[in-house]
Coordinates of C-alpha atoms and ligand atoms in Angstrom, one line a residue:
X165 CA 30.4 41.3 50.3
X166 CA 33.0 43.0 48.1
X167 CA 33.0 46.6 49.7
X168 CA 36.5 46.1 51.0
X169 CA 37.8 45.1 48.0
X170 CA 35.9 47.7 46.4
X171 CA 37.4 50.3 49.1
X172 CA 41.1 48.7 48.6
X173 CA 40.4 49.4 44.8
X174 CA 39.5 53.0 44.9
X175 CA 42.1 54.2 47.5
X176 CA 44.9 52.0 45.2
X177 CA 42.9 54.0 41.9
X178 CA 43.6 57.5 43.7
X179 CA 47.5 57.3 44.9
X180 CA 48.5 55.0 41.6
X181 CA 46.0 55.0 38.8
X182 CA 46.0 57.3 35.9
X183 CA 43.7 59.7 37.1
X184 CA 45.2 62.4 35.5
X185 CA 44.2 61.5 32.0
X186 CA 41.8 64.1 30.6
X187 CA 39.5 61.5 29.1
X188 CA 38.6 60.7 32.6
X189 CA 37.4 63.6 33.2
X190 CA 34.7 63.9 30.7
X191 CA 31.4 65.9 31.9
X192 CA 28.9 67.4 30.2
X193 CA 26.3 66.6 27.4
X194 CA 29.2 65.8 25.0
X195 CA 31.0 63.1 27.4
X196 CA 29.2 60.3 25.2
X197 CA 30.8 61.4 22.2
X198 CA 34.4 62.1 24.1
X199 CA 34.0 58.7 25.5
X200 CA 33.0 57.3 22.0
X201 CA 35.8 58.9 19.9
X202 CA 38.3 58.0 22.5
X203 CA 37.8 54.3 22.7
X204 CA 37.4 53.6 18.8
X205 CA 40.6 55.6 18.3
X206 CA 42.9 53.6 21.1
X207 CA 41.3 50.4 20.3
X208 CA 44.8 49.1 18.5
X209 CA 46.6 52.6 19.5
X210 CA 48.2 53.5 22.9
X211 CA 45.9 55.8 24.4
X212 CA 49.2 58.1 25.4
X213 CA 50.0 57.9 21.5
X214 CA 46.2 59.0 20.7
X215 CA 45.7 61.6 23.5
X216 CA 49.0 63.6 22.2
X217 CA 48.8 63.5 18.2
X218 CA 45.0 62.3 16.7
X219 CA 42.3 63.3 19.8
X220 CA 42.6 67.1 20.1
X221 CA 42.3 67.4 16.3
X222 CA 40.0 65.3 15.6
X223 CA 38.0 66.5 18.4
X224 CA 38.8 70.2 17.0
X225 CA 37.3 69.8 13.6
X226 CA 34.8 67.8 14.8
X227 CA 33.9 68.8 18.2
X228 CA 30.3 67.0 17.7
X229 CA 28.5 63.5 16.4
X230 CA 26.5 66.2 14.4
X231 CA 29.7 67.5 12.8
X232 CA 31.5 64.1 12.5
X233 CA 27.9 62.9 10.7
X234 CA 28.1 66.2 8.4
X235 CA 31.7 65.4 7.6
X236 CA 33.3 64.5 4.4
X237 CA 34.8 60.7 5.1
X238 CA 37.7 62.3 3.1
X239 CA 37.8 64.3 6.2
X240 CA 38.0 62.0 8.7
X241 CA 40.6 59.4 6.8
X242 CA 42.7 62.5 6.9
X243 CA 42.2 62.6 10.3
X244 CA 42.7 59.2 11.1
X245 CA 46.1 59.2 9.3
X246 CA 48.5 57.2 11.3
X247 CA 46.3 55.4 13.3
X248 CA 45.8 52.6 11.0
X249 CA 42.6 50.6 11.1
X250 CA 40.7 52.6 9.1
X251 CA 37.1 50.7 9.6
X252 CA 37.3 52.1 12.3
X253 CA 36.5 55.9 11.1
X254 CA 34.5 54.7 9.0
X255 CA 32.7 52.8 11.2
X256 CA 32.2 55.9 13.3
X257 CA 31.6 58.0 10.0
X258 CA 28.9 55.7 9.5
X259 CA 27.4 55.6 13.2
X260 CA 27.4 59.0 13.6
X261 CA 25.1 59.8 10.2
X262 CA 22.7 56.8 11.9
X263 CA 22.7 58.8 15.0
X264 CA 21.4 61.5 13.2
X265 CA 18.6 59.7 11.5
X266 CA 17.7 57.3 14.1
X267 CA 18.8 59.3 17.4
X268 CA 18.2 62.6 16.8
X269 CA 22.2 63.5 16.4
X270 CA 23.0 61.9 19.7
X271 CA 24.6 58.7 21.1
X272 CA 21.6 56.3 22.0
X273 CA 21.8 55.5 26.4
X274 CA 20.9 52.0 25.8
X275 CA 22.9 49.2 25.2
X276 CA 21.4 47.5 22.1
X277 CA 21.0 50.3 20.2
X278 CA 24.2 51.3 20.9
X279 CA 25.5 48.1 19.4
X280 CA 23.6 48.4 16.4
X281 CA 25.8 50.6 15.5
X282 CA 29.0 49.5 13.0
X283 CA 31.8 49.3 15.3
X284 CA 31.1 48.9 18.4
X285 CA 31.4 45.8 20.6
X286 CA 30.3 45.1 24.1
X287 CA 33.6 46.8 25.6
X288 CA 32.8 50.1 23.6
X289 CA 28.5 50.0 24.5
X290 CA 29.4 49.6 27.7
X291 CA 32.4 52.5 28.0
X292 CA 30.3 54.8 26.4
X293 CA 27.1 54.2 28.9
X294 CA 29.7 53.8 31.9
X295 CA 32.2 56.9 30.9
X296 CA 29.8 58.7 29.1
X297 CA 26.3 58.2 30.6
X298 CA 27.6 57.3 33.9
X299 CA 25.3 54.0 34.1
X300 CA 26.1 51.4 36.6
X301 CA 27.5 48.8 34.2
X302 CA 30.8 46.6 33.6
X303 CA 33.3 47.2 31.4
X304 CA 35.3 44.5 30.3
X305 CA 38.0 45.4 27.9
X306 CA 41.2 42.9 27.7
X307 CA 43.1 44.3 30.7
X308 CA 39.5 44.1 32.9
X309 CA 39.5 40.1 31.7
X310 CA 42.7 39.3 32.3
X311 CA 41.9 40.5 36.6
X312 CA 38.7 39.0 36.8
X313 CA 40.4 35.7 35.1
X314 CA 42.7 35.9 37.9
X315 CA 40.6 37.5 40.9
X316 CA 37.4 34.7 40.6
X317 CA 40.1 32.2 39.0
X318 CA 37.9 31.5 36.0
X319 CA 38.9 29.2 33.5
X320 CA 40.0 31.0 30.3
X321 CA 38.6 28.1 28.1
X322 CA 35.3 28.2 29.5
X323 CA 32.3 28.4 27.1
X324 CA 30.7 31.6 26.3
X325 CA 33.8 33.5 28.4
X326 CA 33.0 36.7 27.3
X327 CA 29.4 36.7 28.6
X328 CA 31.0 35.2 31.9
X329 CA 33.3 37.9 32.1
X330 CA 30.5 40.3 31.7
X331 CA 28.3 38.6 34.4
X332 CA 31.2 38.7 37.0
X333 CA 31.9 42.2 36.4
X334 CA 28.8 43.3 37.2
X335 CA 28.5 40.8 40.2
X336 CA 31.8 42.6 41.2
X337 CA 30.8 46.2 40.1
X338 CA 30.8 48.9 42.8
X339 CA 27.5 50.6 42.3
X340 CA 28.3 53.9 44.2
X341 CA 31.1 55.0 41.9
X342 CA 30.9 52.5 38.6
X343 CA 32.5 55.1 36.8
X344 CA 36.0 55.2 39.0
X345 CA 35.5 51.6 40.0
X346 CA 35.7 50.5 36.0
X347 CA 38.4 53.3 35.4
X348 CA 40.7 51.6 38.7
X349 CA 40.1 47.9 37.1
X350 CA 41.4 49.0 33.6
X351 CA 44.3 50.3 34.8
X352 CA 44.7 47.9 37.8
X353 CA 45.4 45.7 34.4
X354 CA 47.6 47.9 32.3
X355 CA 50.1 48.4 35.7
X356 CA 49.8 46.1 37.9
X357 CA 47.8 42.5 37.0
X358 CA 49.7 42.2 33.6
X359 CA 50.1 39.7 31.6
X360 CA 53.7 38.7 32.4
X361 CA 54.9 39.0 35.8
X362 CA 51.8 41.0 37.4
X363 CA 52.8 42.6 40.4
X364 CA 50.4 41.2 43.2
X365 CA 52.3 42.4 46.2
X366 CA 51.4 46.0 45.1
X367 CA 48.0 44.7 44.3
X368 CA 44.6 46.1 46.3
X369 CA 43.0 43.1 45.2
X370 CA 45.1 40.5 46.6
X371 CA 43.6 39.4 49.3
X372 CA 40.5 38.1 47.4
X373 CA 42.3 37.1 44.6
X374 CA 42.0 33.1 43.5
X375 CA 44.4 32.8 40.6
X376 CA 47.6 34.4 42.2
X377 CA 49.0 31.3 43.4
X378 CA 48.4 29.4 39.4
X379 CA 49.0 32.4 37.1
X380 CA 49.0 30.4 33.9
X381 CA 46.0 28.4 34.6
X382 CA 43.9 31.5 35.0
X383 CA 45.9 33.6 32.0
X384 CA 44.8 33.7 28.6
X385 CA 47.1 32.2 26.0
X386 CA 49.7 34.4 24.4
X387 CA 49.1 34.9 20.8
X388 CA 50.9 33.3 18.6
X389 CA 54.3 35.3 17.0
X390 CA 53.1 37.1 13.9
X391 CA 54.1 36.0 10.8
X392 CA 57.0 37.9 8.6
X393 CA 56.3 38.9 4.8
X394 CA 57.7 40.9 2.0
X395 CA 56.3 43.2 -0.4
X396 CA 57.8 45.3 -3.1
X397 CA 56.2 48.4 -4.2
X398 CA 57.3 51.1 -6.8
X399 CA 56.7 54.5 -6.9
X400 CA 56.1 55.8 -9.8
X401 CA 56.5 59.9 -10.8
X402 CA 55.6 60.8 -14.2
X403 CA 55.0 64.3 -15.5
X404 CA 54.2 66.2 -12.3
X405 CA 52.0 62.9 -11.5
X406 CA 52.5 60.1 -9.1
X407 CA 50.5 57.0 -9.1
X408 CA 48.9 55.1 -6.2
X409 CA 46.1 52.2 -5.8
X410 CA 43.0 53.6 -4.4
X411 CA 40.2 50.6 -3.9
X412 CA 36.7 51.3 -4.1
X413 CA 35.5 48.6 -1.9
X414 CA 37.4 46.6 0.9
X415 CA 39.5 47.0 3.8
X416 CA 41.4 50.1 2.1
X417 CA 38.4 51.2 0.5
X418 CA 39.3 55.1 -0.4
X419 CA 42.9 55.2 1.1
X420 CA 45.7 55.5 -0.6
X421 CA 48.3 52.6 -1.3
X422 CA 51.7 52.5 -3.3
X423 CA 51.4 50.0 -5.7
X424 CA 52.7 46.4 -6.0
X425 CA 55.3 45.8 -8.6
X426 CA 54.0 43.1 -11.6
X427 CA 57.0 41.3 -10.4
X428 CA 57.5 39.9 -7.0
X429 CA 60.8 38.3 -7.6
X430 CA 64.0 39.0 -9.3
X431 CA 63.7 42.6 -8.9
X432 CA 66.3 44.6 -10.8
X433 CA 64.9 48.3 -10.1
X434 CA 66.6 50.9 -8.1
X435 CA 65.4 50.2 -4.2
X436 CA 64.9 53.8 -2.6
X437 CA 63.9 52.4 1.0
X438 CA 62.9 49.5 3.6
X439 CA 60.0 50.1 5.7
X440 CA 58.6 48.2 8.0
X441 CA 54.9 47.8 9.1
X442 CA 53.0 45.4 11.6
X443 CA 49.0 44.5 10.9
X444 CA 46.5 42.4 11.8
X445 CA 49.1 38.8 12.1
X446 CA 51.7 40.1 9.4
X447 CA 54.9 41.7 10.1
X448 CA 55.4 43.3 6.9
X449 CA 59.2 44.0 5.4
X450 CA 58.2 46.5 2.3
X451 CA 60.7 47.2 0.0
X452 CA 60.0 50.2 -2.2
X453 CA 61.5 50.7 -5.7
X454 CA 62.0 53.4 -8.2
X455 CA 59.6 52.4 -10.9
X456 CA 57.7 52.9 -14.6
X457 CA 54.1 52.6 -14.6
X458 CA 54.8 49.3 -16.8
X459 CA 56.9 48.0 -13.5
X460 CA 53.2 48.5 -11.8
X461 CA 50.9 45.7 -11.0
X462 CA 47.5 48.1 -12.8
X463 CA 45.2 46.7 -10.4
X464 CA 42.9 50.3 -9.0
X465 CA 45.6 52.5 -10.2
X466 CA 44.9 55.8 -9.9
X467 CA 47.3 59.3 -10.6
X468 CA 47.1 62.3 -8.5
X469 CA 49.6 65.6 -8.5
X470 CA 52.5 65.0 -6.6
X471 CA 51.6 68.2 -4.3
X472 CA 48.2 66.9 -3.7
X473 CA 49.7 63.5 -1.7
X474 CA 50.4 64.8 1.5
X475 CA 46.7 65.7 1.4
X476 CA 45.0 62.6 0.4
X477 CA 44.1 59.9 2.6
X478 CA 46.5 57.1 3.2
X479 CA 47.3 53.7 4.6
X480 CA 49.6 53.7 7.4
X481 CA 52.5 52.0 5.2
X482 CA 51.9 54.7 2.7
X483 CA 51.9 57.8 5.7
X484 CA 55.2 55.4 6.6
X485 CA 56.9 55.5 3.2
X486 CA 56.0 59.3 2.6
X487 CA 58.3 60.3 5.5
X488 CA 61.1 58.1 4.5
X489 CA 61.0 59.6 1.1
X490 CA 61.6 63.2 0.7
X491 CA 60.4 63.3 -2.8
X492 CA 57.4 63.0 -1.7
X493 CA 56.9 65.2 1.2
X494 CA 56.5 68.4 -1.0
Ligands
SF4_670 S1 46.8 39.5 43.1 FE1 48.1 39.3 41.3 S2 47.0 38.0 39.9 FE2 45.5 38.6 41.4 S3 44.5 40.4 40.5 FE3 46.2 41.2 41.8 S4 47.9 41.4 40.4 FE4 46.4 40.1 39.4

């Protein structure tokens, strides 16, 4: 019923799609791994971004789930630096020493055990057993629902969407070449069926599709603006020492962090910089001071040599503020 479409699909994939990315062409034992290291890291990263400054490294110094499992997780925060989100190398720090004790140092090929594993969702099982396995199944990430919202003109409040979404991709699944098929929709997402303005006069799939005509009934809702704080931190140099925060538990667990000042308001220290910084709903202005360790709020405080920063692991507002000061790029 859908081999035209599917045909329309692949020959739009091959003149217009981003075939040229290397992670599509991932053979070989190790594909599941590729696949695997690729999708955690461009989960909230561009994949153009990921591809030209954290993949080949990260893939250098640990070319295997063996030697990502064998890894310090000092390591691999260092080698996650500037990607933010750092649950997720953890998560895959963590998955990857499973793998070795439950899997014998591989990926598992089945989808529940692969979402056992901390970290991965339903998009990332099924990547890794589409892109890296080559199994015949769908793969819905958020450019994948936002077509098949449009194409079967499903309702985006509908209960249980994500399993909905799942079903209709594999009703709609082209089971002689999954692996392009998936590959075409993702993009088909990202370039043409976006979220604003999609361009269905270019699009292969127009024929079939329901929601062309009603693009807002069949769109999911734009999130809502993210909210704007301020911080203000201090650094603090003292003796050949700087101090930082470093948590032992929570969502910067082992990272790095500049400190918050005791004092939020009425600030009469020196400012050294602005940076800004977007996560999760925040848009964050930080302000960053010249500071005494008495200015410092004492909560995880922690000193380290000054030389020794630009090798400890970070946050991604502390990576930021490190280039904007060149104090502390030594
Ligand atoms: S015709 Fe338009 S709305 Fe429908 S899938 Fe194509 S780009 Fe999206």
């Amino acid at each position: 019923m859908f081999k035209p479409h599917h045909t329309a699909l692949l020959k739009w994939y091959a003149t217009s799609g981003r075939t040229d990315l290397p992670i599509r062409h991932l053979k070989g034992e190790n594909a599941p791994y590729e696949v695997y290291v690729s999708e955690i890291m461009s989960q909230q990263t561009q994949i153009g971004v990921v591809l030209d400054k954290f993949y080949p490294p990260f893939l250098k110094a640990m070319p295997t789930l063996k030697d990502l499992a064998q890894a310090k997780l000092e390591q691999v925060l260092l080698l996650w630096q500037g990607l933010g989100y750092y649950a997720r190398a953890k998560n895959l720090h963590k998955s990857a020493k499973i793998c070795c004790e439950l899997h014998g140092g591989e990926l598992p090929n089945d989808y529940n055990a692969l979402r056992a594993l901390p970290g991965v969702g339903d998009y990332t099982a099924n990547a890794i057993l589409c892109f890296g396995y080559k199994q015949a199944v769908g793969v819905v990430d958020a450019n994948v629902a936002r077509v098949l919202l449009r194409l079967f003109g499903i309702d985006p409040k509908s209960p249980n969407l994500a399993k909905l979404l799942q079903v209709k991709a594999l009703e709609f699944l082209n089971q002689e070449n999954p692996f392009d098929h998936n590959q075409a929709l993702i993009d088909l997402g990202a370039l043409v069926c976006t979220p604003a303005n999609p361009a269905c006069l270019l699009c292969p799939l127009q024929q079939a599709c329901k929601g062309k005509h009603n693009l807002t009934r069949f769109s999911v809702a734009k999130k809502p603006p993210s909210t704007p704080i301020t911080k203000h931190y201090g650094v603090c140099v003292q003796e050949g020492f700087l101090y930082l925060t470093c948590a032992k538990k929570g969502l910067y667990a082992h990272l790095h962090q500049f400190p918050l000042l005791k004092e939020q308001e009425h600030i009469n220290l020196p400012l050294l910089a602005q940076v800004r910084h977007s996560y999760t709903k925040y848009r964050l202005s930080a302000k960053i001071y010249q500071a005494t360790l008495a200015d410092l709020d004492p909560t995880n405080l922690v000193k380290i040599p000054l030389q020794d920063f630009k090798h400890t692991p970070k946050s991604s507002l502390s990576l930021k503020i490190m280039h904007t000061l060149p104090i502390l790029n030594l």
